[in-house]
CSV table of N, CA and C and ligand atoms in Angstrom, one decimal:
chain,number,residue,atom,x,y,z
A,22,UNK,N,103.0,106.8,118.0
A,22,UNK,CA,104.1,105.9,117.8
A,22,UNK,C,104.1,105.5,116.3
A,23,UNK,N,105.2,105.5,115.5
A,23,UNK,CA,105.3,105.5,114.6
A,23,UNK,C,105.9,103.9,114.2
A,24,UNK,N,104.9,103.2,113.4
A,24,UNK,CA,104.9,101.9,113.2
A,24,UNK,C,105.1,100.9,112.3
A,25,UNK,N,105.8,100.2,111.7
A,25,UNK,CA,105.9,99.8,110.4
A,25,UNK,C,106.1,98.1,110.4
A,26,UNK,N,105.4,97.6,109.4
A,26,UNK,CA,105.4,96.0,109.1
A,26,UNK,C,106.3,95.8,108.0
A,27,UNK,N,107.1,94.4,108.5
A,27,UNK,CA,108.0,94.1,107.7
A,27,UNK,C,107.6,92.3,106.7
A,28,UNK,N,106.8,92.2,106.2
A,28,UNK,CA,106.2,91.3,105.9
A,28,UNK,C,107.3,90.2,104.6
A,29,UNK,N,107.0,88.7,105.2
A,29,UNK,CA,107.5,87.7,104.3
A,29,UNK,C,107.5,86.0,104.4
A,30,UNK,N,108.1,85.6,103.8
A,30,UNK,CA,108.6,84.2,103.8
A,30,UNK,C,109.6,84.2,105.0
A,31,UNK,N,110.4,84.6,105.1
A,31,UNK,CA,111.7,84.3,106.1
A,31,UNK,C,112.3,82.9,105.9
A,32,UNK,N,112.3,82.2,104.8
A,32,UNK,CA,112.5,80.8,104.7
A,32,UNK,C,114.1,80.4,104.6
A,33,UNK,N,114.9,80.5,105.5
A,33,UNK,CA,114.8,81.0,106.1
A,33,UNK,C,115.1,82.3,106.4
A,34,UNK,N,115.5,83.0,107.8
A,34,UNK,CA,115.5,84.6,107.4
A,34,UNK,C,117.3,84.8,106.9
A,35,UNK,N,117.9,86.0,106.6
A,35,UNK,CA,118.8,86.0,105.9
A,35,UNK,C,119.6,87.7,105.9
A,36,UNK,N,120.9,87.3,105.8
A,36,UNK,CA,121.6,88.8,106.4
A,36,UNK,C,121.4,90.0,105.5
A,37,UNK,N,120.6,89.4,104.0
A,37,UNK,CA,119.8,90.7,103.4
A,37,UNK,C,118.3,91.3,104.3
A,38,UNK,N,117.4,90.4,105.0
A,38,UNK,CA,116.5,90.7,105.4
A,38,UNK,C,116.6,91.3,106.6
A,39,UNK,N,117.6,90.5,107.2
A,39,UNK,CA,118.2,91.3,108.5
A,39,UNK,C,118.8,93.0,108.4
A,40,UNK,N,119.4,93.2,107.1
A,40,UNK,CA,119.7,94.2,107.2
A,40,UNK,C,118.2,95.5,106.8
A,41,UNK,N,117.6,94.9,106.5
A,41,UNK,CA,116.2,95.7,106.2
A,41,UNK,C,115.9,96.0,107.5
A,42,UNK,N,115.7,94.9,108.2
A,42,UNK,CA,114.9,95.2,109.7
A,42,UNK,C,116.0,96.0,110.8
A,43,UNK,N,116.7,96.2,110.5
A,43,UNK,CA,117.8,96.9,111.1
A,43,UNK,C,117.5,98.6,110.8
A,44,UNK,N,117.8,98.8,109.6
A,44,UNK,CA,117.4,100.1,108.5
A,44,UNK,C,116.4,100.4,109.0
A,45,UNK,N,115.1,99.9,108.8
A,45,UNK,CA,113.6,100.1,109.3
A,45,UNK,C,113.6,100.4,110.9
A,46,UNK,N,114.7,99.4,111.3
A,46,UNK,CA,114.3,100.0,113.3
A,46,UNK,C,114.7,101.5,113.3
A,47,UNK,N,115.4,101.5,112.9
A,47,UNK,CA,115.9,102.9,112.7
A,47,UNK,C,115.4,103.7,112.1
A,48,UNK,N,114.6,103.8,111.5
A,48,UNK,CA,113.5,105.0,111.4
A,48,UNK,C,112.4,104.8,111.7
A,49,UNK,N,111.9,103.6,112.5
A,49,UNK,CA,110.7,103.7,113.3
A,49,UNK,C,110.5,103.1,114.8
A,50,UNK,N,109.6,104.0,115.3
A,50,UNK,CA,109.8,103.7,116.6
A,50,UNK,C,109.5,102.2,116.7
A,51,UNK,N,108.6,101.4,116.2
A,51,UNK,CA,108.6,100.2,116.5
A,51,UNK,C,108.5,99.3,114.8
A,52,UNK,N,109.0,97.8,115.0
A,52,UNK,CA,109.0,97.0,113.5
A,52,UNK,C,108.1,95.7,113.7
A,53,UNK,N,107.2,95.6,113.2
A,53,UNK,CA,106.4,94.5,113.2
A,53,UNK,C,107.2,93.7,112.4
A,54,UNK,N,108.0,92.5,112.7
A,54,UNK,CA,108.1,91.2,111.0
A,54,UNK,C,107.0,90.3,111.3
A,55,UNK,N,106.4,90.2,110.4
A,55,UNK,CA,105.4,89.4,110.2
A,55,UNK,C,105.8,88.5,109.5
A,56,UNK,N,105.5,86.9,110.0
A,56,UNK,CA,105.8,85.9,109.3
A,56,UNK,C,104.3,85.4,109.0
A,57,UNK,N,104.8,85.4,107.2
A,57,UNK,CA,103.3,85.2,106.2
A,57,UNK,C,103.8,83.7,105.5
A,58,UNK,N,102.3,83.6,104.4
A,58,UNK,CA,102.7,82.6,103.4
A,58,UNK,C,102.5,83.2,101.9
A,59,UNK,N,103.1,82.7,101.5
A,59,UNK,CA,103.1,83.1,100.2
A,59,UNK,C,102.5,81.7,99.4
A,60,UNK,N,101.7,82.0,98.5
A,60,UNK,CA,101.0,80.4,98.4
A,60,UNK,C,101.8,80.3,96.9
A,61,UNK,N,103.0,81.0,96.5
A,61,UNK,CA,103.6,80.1,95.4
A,61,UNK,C,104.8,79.1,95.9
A,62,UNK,N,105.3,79.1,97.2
A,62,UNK,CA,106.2,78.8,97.9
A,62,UNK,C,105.8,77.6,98.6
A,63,UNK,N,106.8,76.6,98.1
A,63,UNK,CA,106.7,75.5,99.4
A,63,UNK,C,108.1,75.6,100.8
A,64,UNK,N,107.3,75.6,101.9
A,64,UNK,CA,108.5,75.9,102.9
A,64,UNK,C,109.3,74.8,103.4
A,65,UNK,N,110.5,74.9,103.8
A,65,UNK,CA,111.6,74.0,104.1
A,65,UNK,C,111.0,74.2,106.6
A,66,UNK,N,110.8,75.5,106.4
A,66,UNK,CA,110.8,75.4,107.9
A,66,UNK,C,109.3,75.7,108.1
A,67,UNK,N,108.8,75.5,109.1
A,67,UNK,CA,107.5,75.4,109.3
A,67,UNK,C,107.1,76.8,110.3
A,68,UNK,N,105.9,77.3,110.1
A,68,UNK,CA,105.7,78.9,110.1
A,68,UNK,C,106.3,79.2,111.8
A,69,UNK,N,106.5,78.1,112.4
A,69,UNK,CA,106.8,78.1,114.0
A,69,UNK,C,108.4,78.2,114.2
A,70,UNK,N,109.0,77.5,113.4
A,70,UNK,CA,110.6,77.6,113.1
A,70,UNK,C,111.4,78.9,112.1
A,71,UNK,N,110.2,79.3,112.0
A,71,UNK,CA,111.2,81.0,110.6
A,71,UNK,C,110.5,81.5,111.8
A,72,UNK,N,109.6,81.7,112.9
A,72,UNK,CA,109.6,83.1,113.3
A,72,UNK,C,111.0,82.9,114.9
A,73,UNK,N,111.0,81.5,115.5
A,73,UNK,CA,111.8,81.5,116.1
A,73,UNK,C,113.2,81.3,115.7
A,74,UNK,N,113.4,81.6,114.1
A,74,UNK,CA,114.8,81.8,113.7
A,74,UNK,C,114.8,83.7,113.9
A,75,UNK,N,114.2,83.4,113.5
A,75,UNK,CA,113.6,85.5,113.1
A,75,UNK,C,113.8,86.3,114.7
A,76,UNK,N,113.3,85.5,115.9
A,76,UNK,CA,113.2,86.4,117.0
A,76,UNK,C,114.9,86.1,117.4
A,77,UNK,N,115.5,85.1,117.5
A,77,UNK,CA,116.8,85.1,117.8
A,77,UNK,C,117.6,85.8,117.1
A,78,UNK,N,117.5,86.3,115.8
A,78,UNK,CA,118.8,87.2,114.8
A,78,UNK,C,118.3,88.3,115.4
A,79,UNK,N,116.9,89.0,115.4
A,79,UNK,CA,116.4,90.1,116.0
A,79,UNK,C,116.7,90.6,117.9
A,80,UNK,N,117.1,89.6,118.3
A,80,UNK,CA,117.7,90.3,120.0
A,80,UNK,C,117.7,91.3,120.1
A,81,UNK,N,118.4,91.8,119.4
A,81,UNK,CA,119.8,93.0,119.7
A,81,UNK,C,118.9,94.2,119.2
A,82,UNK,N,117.4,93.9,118.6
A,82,UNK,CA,116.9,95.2,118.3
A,82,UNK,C,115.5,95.0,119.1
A,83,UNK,N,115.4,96.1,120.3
A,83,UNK,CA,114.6,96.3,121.5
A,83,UNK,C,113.1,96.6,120.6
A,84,UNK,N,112.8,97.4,119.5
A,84,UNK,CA,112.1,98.0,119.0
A,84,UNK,C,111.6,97.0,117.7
A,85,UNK,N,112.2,95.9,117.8
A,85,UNK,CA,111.5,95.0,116.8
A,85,UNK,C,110.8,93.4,117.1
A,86,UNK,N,109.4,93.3,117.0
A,86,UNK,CA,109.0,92.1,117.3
A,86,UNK,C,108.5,90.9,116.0
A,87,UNK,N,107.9,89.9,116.5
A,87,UNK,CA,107.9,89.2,115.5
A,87,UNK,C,106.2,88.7,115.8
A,88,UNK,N,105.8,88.8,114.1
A,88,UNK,CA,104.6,87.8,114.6
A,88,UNK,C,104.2,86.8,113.3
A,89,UNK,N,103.3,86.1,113.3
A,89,UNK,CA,102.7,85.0,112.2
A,89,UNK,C,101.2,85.4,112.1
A,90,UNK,N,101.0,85.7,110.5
A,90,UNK,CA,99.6,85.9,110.0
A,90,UNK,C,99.6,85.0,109.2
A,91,UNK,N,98.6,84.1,108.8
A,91,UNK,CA,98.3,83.5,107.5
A,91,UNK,C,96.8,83.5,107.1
A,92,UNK,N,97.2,84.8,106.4
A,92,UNK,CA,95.9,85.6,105.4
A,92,UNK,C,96.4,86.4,104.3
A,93,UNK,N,95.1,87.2,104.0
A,93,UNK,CA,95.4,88.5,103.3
A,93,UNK,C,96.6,89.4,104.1
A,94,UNK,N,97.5,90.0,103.7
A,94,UNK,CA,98.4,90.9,104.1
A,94,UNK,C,97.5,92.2,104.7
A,95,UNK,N,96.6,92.5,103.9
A,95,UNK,CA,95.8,93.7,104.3
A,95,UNK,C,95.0,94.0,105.3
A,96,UNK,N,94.5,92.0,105.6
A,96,UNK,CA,93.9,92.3,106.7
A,96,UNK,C,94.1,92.0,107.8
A,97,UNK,N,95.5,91.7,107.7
A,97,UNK,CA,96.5,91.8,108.9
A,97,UNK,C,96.8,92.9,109.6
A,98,UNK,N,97.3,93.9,108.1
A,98,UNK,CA,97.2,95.2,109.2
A,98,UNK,C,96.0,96.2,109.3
A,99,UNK,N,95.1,96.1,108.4
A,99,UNK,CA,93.9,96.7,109.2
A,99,UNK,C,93.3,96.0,110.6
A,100,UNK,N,93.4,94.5,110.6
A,100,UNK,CA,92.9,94.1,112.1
A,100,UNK,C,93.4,95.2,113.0
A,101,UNK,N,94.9,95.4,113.0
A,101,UNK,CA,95.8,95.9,114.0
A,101,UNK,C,96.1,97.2,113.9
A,102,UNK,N,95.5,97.7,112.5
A,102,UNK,CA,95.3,98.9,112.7
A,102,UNK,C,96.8,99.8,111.8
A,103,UNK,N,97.9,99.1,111.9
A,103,UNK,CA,99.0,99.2,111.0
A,103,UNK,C,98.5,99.8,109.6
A,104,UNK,N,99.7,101.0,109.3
A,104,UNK,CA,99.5,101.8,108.4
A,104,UNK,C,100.7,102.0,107.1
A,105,UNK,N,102.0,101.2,107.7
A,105,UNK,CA,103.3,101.4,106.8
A,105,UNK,C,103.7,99.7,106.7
A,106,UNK,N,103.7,99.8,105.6
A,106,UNK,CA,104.3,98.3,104.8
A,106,UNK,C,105.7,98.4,104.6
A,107,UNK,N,107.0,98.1,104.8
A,107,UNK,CA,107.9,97.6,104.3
A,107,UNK,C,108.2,97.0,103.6
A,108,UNK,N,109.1,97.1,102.4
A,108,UNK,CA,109.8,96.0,101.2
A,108,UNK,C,110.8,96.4,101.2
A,109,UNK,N,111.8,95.2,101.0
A,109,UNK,CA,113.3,95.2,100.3
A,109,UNK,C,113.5,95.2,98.6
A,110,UNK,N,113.9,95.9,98.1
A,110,UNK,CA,114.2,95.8,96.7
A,110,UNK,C,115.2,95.2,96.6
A,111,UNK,N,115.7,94.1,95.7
A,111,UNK,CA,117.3,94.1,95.4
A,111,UNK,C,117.5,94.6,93.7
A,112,UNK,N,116.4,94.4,93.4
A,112,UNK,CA,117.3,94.7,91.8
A,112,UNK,C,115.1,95.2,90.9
A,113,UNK,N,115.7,95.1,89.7
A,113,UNK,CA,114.6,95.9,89.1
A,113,UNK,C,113.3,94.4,89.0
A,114,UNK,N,113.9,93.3,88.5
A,114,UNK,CA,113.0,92.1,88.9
A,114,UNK,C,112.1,92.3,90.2
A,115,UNK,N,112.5,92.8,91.3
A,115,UNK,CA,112.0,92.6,92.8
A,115,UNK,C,110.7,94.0,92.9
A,116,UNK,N,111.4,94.9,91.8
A,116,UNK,CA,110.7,96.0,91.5
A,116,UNK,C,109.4,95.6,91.0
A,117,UNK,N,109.4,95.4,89.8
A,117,UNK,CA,108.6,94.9,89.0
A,117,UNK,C,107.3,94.1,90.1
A,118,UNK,N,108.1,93.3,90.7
A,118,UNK,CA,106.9,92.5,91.4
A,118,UNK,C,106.3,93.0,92.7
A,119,UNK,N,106.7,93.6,93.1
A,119,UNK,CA,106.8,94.5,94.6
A,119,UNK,C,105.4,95.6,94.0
A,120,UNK,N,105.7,95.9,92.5
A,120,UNK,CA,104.7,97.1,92.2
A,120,UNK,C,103.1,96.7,92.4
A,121,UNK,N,103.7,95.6,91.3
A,121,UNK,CA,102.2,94.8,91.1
A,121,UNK,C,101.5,94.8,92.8
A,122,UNK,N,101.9,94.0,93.5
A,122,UNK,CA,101.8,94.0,95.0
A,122,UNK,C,101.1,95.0,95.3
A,123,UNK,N,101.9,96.1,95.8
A,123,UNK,CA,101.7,97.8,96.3
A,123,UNK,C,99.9,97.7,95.5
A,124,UNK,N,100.4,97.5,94.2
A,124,UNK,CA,98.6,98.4,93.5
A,124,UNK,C,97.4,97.5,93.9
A,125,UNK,N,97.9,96.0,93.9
A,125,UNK,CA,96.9,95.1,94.6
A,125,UNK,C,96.7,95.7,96.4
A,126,UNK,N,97.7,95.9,97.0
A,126,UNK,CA,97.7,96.3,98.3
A,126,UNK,C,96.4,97.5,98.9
A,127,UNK,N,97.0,98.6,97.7
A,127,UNK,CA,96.5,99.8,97.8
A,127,UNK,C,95.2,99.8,97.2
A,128,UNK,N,94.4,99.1,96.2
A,128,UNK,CA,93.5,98.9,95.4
A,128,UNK,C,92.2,98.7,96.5
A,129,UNK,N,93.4,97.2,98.0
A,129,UNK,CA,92.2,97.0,98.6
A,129,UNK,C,91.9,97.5,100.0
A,130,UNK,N,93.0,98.5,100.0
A,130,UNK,CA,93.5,99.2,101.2
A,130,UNK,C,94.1,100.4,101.4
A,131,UNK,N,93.9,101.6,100.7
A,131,UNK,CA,94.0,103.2,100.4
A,131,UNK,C,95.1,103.5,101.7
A,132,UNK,N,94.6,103.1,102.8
A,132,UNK,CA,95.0,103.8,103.6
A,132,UNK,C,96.6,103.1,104.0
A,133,UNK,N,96.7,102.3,103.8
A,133,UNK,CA,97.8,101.7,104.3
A,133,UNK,C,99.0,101.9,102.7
A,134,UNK,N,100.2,102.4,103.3
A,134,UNK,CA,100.9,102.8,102.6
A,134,UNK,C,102.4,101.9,102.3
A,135,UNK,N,102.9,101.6,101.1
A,135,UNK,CA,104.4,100.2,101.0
A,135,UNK,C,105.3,101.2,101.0
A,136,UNK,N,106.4,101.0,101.7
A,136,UNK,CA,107.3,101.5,101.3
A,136,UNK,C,108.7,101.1,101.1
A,137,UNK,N,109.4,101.5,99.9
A,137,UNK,CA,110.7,100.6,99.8
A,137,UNK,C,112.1,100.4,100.0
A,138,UNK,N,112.6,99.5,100.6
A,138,UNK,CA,114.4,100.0,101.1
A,138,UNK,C,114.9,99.3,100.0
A,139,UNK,N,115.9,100.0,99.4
A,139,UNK,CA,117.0,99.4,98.0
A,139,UNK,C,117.9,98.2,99.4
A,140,UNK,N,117.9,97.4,98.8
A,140,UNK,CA,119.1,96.0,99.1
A,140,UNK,C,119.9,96.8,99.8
A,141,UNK,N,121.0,96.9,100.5
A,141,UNK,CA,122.1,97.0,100.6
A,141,UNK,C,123.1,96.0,99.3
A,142,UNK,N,124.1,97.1,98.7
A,142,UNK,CA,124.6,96.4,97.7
A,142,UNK,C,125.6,94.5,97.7
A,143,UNK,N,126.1,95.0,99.0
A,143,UNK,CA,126.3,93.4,99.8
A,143,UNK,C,125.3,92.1,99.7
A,144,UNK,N,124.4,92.5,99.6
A,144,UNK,CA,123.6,91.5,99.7
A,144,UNK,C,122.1,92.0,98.9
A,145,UNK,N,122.6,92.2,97.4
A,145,UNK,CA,121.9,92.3,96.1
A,145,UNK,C,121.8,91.3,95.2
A,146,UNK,N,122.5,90.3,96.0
A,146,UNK,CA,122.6,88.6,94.9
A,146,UNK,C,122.1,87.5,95.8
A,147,UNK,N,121.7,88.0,96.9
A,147,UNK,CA,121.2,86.7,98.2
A,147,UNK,C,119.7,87.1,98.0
A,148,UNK,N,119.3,85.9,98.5
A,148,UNK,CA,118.3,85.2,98.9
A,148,UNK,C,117.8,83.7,99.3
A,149,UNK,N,116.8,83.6,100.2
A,149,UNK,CA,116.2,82.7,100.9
A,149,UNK,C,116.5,81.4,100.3
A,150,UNK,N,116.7,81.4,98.8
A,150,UNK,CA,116.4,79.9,98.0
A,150,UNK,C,118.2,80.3,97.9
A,151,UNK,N,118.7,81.1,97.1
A,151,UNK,CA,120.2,80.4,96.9
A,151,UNK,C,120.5,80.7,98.4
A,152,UNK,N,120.7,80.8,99.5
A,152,UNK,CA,120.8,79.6,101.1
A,152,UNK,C,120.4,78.4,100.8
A,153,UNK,N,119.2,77.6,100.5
A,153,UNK,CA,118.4,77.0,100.8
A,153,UNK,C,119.5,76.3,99.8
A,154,UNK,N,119.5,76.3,98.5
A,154,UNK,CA,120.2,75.5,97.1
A,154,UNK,C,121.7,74.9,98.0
A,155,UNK,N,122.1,76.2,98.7
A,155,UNK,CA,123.7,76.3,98.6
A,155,UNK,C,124.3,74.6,99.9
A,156,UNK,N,122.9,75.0,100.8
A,156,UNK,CA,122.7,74.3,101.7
A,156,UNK,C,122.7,72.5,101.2
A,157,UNK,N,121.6,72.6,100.5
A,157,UNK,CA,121.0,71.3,99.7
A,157,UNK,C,122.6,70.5,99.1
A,158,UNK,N,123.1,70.9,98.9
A,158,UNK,CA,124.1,70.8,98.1
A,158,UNK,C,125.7,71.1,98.7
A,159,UNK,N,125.5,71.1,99.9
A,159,UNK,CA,126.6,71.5,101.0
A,159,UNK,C,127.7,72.6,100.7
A,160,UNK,N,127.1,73.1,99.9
A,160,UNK,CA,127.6,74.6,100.0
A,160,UNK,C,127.8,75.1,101.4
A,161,UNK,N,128.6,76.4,101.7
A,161,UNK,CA,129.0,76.9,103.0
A,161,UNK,C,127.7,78.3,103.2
A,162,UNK,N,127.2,78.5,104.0
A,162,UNK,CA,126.3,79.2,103.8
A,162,UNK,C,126.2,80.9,105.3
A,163,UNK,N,127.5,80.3,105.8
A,163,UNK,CA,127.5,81.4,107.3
A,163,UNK,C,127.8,82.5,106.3
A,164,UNK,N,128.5,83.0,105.4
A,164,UNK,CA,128.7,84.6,104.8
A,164,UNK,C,127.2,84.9,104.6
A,165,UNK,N,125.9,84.5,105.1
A,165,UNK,CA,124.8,84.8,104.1
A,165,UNK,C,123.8,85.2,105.2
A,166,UNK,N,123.7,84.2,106.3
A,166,UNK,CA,122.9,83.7,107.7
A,166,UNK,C,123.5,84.1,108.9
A,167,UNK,N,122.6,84.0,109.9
A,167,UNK,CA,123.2,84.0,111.2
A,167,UNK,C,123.3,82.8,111.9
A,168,UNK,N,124.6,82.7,112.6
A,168,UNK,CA,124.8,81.5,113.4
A,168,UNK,C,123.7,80.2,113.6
A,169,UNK,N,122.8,80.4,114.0
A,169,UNK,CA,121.7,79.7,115.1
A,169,UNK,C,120.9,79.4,113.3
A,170,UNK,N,121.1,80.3,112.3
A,170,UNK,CA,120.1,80.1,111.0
A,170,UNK,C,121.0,78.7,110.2
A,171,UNK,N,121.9,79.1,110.3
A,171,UNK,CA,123.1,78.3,110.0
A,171,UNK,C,122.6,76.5,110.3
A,172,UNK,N,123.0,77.0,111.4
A,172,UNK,CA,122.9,75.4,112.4
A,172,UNK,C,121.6,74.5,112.5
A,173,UNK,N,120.9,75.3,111.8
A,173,UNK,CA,119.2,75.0,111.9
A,173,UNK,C,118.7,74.5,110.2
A,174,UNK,N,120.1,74.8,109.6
A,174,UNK,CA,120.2,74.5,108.2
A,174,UNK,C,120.6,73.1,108.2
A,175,UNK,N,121.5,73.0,108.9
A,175,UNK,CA,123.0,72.2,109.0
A,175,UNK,C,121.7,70.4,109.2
A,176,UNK,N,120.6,70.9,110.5
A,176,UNK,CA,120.0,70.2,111.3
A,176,UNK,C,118.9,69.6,110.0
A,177,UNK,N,118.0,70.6,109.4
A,177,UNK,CA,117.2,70.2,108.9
A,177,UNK,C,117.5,69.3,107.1
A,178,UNK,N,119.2,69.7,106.7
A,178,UNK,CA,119.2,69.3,105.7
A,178,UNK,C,120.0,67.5,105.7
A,179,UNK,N,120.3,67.2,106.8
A,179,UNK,CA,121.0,66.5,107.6
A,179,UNK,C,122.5,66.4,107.4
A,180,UNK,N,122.9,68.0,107.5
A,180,UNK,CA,124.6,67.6,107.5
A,180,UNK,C,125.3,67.6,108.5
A,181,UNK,N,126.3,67.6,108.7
A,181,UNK,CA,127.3,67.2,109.9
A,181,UNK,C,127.0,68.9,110.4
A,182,UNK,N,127.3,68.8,111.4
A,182,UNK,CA,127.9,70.3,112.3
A,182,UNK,C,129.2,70.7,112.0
A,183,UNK,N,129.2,72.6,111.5
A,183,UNK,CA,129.8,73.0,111.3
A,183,UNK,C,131.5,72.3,112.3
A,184,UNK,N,132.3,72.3,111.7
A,184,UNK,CA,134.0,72.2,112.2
A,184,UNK,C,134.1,73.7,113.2
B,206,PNS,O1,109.3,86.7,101.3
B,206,PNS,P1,108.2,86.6,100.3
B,206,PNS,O2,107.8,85.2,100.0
B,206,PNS,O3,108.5,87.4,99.0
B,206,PNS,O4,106.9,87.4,100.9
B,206,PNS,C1,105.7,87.5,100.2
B,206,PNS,C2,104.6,87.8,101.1
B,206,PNS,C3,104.4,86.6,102.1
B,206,PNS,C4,104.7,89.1,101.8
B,206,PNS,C5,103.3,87.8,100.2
B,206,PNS,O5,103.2,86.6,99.5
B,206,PNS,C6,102.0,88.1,100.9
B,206,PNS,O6,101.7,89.3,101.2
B,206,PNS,N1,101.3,87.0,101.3
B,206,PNS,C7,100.0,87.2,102.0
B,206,PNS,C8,98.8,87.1,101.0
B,206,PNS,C9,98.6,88.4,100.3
B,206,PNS,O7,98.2,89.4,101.0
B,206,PNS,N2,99.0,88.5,99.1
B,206,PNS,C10,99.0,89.8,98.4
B,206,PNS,C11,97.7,90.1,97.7
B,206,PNS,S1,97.3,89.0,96.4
């Protein structure tokens, strides 16, 4: 069975990340998302709230599950034995840092291999913080999110419910 991890923040998750895990079900028989920490990051939803935003946008895909590590990335999937990393690129910035990554990855872990999906061009200018800004600031934020991520925005930033 051919197996691949989709590792991140999910802070929360978002219809660029969603479109990765979509892309990725589709060329592997099964998708790990792993919900990690990143320790330059302070989070708005708490590691229990991004995976249960994460499993609700994910339904509709039979072949993708959801889990929470908070460690080394590497030795998440050596525990489990996992061999294919997933990343989204959006632009050459994401590159840049994605590399660095990969050579730390591979430096401590040969065998496990990154591999990378370009953005979809729709959603080459989103991410997790401009949601999160647009939100803070009552910006409209459903062109970006899904419903239930939306409303869980709406909840935690304390604004009225969508009209
Ligand atoms: O969505 P993000 O914040 O860009 O995801 C980054 C994440 C969580 C995948 C990355 O920070 C990570 O792998 N964290 C786990 C710790 C780790 O293994 N870091 C890389 C080696 S220093």
């Amino acid at each position: 069975m051919k197996c691949a991890v989709y590792p991140g923040s999910f802070d929360p998750v978002t219809f660029g990340h969603l479109d990765i895990i979509e892309r990725a079900a589709a060329l592997f028989d099964k998708v790990v998302v792993c919900v990690m920490v990143n320790y330059k990051k302070k989070y708005i939803f708490s590691e229990e709230e991004r995976a249960a935003l994460l499993k609700e946008s994910v339904a509709h895909l039979p072949n993708v599950t959801i889990e929470c590590f908070s460690g080394l990335l590497i030795d998440y999937m050596q525990k489990n034995n996992y061999r294919v990393l997933i990343k989204g690129l959006r632009n050459s910035q994401d590159f840049e840092f994605e590399l660095s990554m990969e050579r730390v990855n591979r430096h401590l872990c040969p065998e496990v291999e990154t591999m990378f999906l370009m953005a979809d061009n729709t959603h080459s200018y989103l991410s997790a913080s401009v949601v999160r800004e647009l939100m803070a600031f009552g910006g409209e934020v459903s062109d970006f999110v899904p419903p239930q991520v939306a409303e869980a925005l709406r909840i935690k930033y304390g604004k009225d419910r969508a009209k």
